[in-house]
Short mmCIF file of C-alpha atoms in Angstrom, two decimals:
data_model
loop_
_atom_site.label_atom_id
_atom_site.label_comp_id
_atom_site.label_asym_id
_atom_site.label_seq_id
_atom_site.Cartn_x
_atom_site.Cartn_y
_atom_site.Cartn_z
CA MET A 1 49.93 116.27 -49.68
CA ILE A 2 48.61 113.92 -52.24
CA SER A 3 50.66 111.06 -53.37
CA GLU A 4 50.42 109.28 -56.96
CA LEU A 5 49.25 105.64 -56.62
CA SER A 6 47.44 102.97 -58.58
CA ARG A 7 44.36 101.24 -57.06
CA ARG A 8 45.97 97.78 -57.42
CA THR A 9 49.12 99.22 -55.86
CA PHE A 10 47.09 100.48 -53.04
CA VAL A 11 45.41 97.06 -52.52
CA THR A 12 48.90 95.54 -52.83
CA CYS A 13 50.31 97.59 -50.03
CA LEU A 14 48.03 96.13 -47.74
CA SER A 15 47.58 93.28 -47.15
CA ALA A 16 48.19 93.13 -46.73
CA THR A 17 48.18 95.36 -47.44
CA ALA A 18 49.94 98.50 -46.83
CA LEU A 19 50.53 100.03 -45.09
CA VAL A 20 51.54 102.84 -42.48
CA GLY A 21 54.53 102.54 -40.41
CA ALA A 22 56.76 104.44 -38.58
CA ALA A 23 60.42 104.34 -36.50
CA PRO A 24 60.40 101.95 -33.51
CA GLY A 25 59.17 103.77 -30.45
CA ALA A 26 57.24 106.60 -32.59
CA ALA A 27 53.98 107.62 -31.33
CA LEU A 28 50.76 106.73 -33.23
CA ALA A 29 49.31 109.05 -35.87
CA LEU A 30 47.50 111.43 -33.91
CA ASN A 31 46.51 113.93 -36.51
CA ASP A 32 46.03 114.18 -39.93
CA ALA A 33 49.35 115.56 -40.84
CA GLN A 34 51.01 112.88 -39.18
CA ALA A 35 48.86 110.08 -40.98
CA LYS A 36 49.74 111.77 -44.29
CA ALA A 37 53.36 111.76 -43.63
CA LEU A 38 53.31 108.14 -42.83
CA ILE A 39 51.39 107.15 -45.82
CA ASP A 40 53.36 109.50 -48.39
CA LYS A 41 56.45 107.21 -46.98
CA VAL A 42 54.99 103.87 -48.07
CA VAL A 43 53.79 105.08 -51.22
CA ALA A 44 56.92 106.29 -52.12
CA ASP A 45 58.67 102.92 -51.48
CA ILE A 46 56.30 101.54 -53.46
CA ASN A 47 56.52 103.86 -56.53
CA ARG A 48 60.05 103.53 -56.28
CA VAL A 49 59.87 99.61 -56.92
CA ILE A 50 57.31 100.28 -59.52
CA ASN A 51 59.34 102.62 -61.57
CA SER A 52 62.76 100.77 -60.93
CA GLY A 53 62.67 98.82 -64.03
CA LYS A 54 63.41 95.65 -62.12
CA SER A 55 62.13 92.09 -62.98
CA LEU A 56 59.07 91.08 -61.76
CA ASN A 57 60.82 88.41 -59.39
CA ALA A 58 62.85 91.21 -58.08
CA MET A 59 59.81 93.85 -57.57
CA ILE A 60 58.02 90.90 -55.43
CA LYS A 61 61.26 90.59 -53.32
CA GLU A 62 61.02 94.15 -52.85
CA PHE A 63 57.36 94.19 -52.06
CA GLU A 64 58.09 91.56 -49.54
CA ARG A 65 60.47 94.01 -47.95
CA ILE A 66 58.01 96.73 -47.90
CA PHE A 67 55.43 94.52 -46.37
CA VAL A 68 57.72 93.58 -43.33
CA LYS A 69 58.76 97.25 -42.73
CA TYR A 70 55.41 98.52 -42.54
CA GLY A 71 52.96 95.62 -41.82
CA ASP A 72 52.63 93.89 -38.51
CA VAL A 73 53.49 90.61 -39.99
CA PRO A 74 53.20 88.19 -37.20
CA ILE A 75 49.78 89.74 -35.92
CA ILE A 76 48.42 89.41 -39.54
CA ALA A 77 49.77 85.83 -40.07
CA ARG A 78 48.23 84.68 -36.77
CA SER A 79 44.91 86.46 -37.27
CA ALA A 80 44.61 84.87 -40.96
CA LEU A 81 45.01 81.16 -39.21
CA GLY A 82 42.61 81.94 -36.43
CA ALA A 83 42.25 79.91 -33.47
CA ASP A 84 44.38 76.97 -35.08
CA ALA A 85 47.37 79.19 -34.31
CA ARG A 86 47.20 78.27 -30.48
CA ARG A 87 48.10 75.13 -31.51
CA MET A 88 51.30 75.55 -33.27
CA SER A 89 54.71 75.01 -31.69
CA SER A 90 57.00 77.86 -31.66
CA ALA A 91 58.91 76.12 -34.51
CA GLN A 92 55.72 75.72 -36.72
CA LEU A 93 54.66 79.51 -35.81
CA ASN A 94 57.87 80.99 -36.99
CA ALA A 95 57.58 79.18 -40.14
CA TYR A 96 54.21 79.52 -40.98
CA THR A 97 54.87 83.43 -40.49
CA LYS A 98 57.50 83.31 -42.95
CA ALA A 99 55.66 81.34 -45.51
CA PHE A 100 52.84 83.75 -44.95
CA GLN A 101 55.08 86.74 -45.74
CA GLY A 102 56.61 85.29 -48.89
CA TYR A 103 52.74 84.20 -49.93
CA MET A 104 51.46 87.44 -49.44
CA ALA A 105 54.25 89.31 -51.20
CA ARG A 106 53.99 86.83 -54.25
CA LYS A 107 50.12 87.06 -54.44
CA TYR A 108 50.05 90.81 -54.55
CA GLY A 109 53.47 91.65 -55.78
CA LYS A 110 52.62 89.95 -59.09
CA ARG A 111 50.04 92.81 -60.17
CA PHE A 112 52.94 95.43 -60.20
CA ASN A 113 52.72 95.23 -63.88
CA GLU A 114 49.33 96.05 -63.94
CA PHE A 115 49.45 99.29 -61.85
CA VAL A 116 47.88 102.60 -63.35
CA GLY A 117 48.36 106.24 -62.05
CA GLY A 118 46.19 107.41 -59.22
CA LYS A 119 45.98 109.63 -56.10
CA ILE A 120 45.44 109.02 -52.54
CA ASP A 121 43.97 111.86 -50.32
CA VAL A 122 44.33 111.33 -46.67
CA GLN A 123 41.66 112.61 -44.72
CA GLY A 124 42.52 112.18 -41.32
CA SER A 125 42.56 109.86 -38.32
CA ARG A 126 40.77 108.98 -35.01
CA LYS A 127 41.44 106.65 -32.19
CA VAL A 128 39.26 103.41 -32.16
CA LYS A 129 39.52 101.68 -28.73
CA SER A 130 43.36 100.34 -28.73
CA PHE A 131 44.02 101.25 -32.39
CA TYR A 132 43.99 104.27 -34.65
CA GLU A 133 41.67 104.15 -38.14
CA VAL A 134 43.28 106.59 -40.55
CA LYS A 135 40.62 107.47 -43.38
CA SER A 136 41.72 107.87 -46.98
CA THR A 137 40.09 108.55 -50.31
CA VAL A 138 41.50 107.12 -53.65
CA LYS A 139 41.01 108.92 -56.86
CA LEU A 140 41.82 107.14 -59.99
CA ARG A 141 41.51 108.15 -63.58
CA GLY A 142 38.09 107.24 -65.20
CA GLN A 143 36.94 105.69 -61.96
CA ALA A 144 34.77 106.85 -59.13
CA PRO A 145 36.68 107.65 -55.73
CA PHE A 146 36.88 105.06 -53.02
CA GLU A 147 37.42 105.03 -49.29
CA VAL A 148 40.24 103.19 -47.84
CA ASN A 149 40.85 102.88 -43.97
CA PHE A 150 44.17 101.77 -42.61
CA LEU A 151 43.94 100.32 -39.20
CA VAL A 152 47.19 101.03 -37.20
CA SER A 153 48.68 99.91 -33.75
CA ASP A 154 51.85 100.15 -31.96
CA LYS A 155 51.28 96.82 -30.09
CA SER A 156 54.30 95.33 -31.70
CA GLY A 157 56.39 98.39 -30.27
CA GLN A 158 56.47 100.14 -33.43
CA ASP A 159 53.59 101.79 -35.49
CA LYS A 160 52.25 99.30 -38.10
CA PHE A 161 49.32 98.51 -39.78
CA PHE A 162 47.47 95.44 -39.10
CA ASP A 163 44.45 95.47 -41.40
CA MET A 164 43.18 97.70 -44.66
CA ILE A 165 39.45 98.02 -45.15
CA ILE A 166 38.86 98.77 -48.75
CA GLU A 167 35.40 99.83 -49.41
CA GLY A 168 34.19 98.23 -46.58
CA ILE A 169 36.11 94.87 -47.03
CA SER A 170 38.75 93.95 -44.80
CA LEU A 171 41.82 92.52 -46.04
CA ARG A 172 42.71 90.53 -43.16
CA LEU A 173 39.55 88.80 -43.03
CA SER A 174 39.54 88.01 -46.72
CA GLU A 175 42.77 86.24 -45.94
CA LYS A 176 41.74 84.58 -42.95
CA SER A 177 38.89 82.83 -45.28
CA GLU A 178 41.63 81.94 -47.94
CA ILE A 179 43.88 80.40 -45.35
CA GLY A 180 41.01 78.73 -43.66
CA ALA A 181 40.19 77.23 -46.95
CA MET A 182 43.75 76.06 -47.39
CA LEU A 183 43.94 74.49 -44.08
CA ASP A 184 40.60 72.69 -44.44
CA LYS A 185 42.10 71.36 -47.58
CA ARG A 186 44.79 69.70 -45.91
CA GLY A 187 42.31 68.21 -43.08
CA GLY A 188 43.93 70.53 -40.36
CA ASP A 189 47.64 69.61 -41.05
CA ILE A 190 49.50 72.78 -40.14
CA ASN A 191 52.76 71.36 -41.75
CA ALA A 192 50.99 70.67 -44.92
CA LEU A 193 49.71 74.35 -44.95
CA ILE A 194 53.14 75.69 -44.47
CA ALA A 195 54.05 73.99 -47.32
CA ASP A 196 51.41 74.93 -49.44
CA LEU A 197 52.04 78.46 -48.50
CA GLN A 198 55.59 78.15 -49.57
CA LYS A 199 54.20 77.66 -53.13
CA ALA A 200 51.05 79.33 -53.23
CA GLY A 201 50.62 82.90 -54.63
#
């Protein structure tokens, strides 16, 4: 099944972002049909928001819900912070993860009004070490097709995406650079970073 989607929508679902997910305890996407079904589910959620007629702020809140539902947010957030995550207290880690979640929703959700129609064609999936790589091709009107790969794992107890590779660029690593720069600007102050993330995006 080919789903309607825009390139910017697709990037948004990522990050970030997003975006393969399934019910708790479900098996990993072991074949092309399962991978297509998972991605179609996410795309349907995003397109529902885009076509809802809601205000931008309302759509951003909806995107945050989708990001949490399908993305392994704790893993993505910790990965974006890198080694500095190990020096955080439990309270700081929880506050940082929540702030990161909102930051991602605002950063990518603000692009909802820019989306245009397109198509995504899932090619299949393959096991890579302890996770699965789901390959897909995105086709947009007036643009050359481009490849997007989803990295999916069940380490959290659910099938969740923990990265998305768009034309060879990892969104997870891109955010790691962004978060690292923000932390450096604050001289390594975790609490200041959390405060910045609560407003950033």
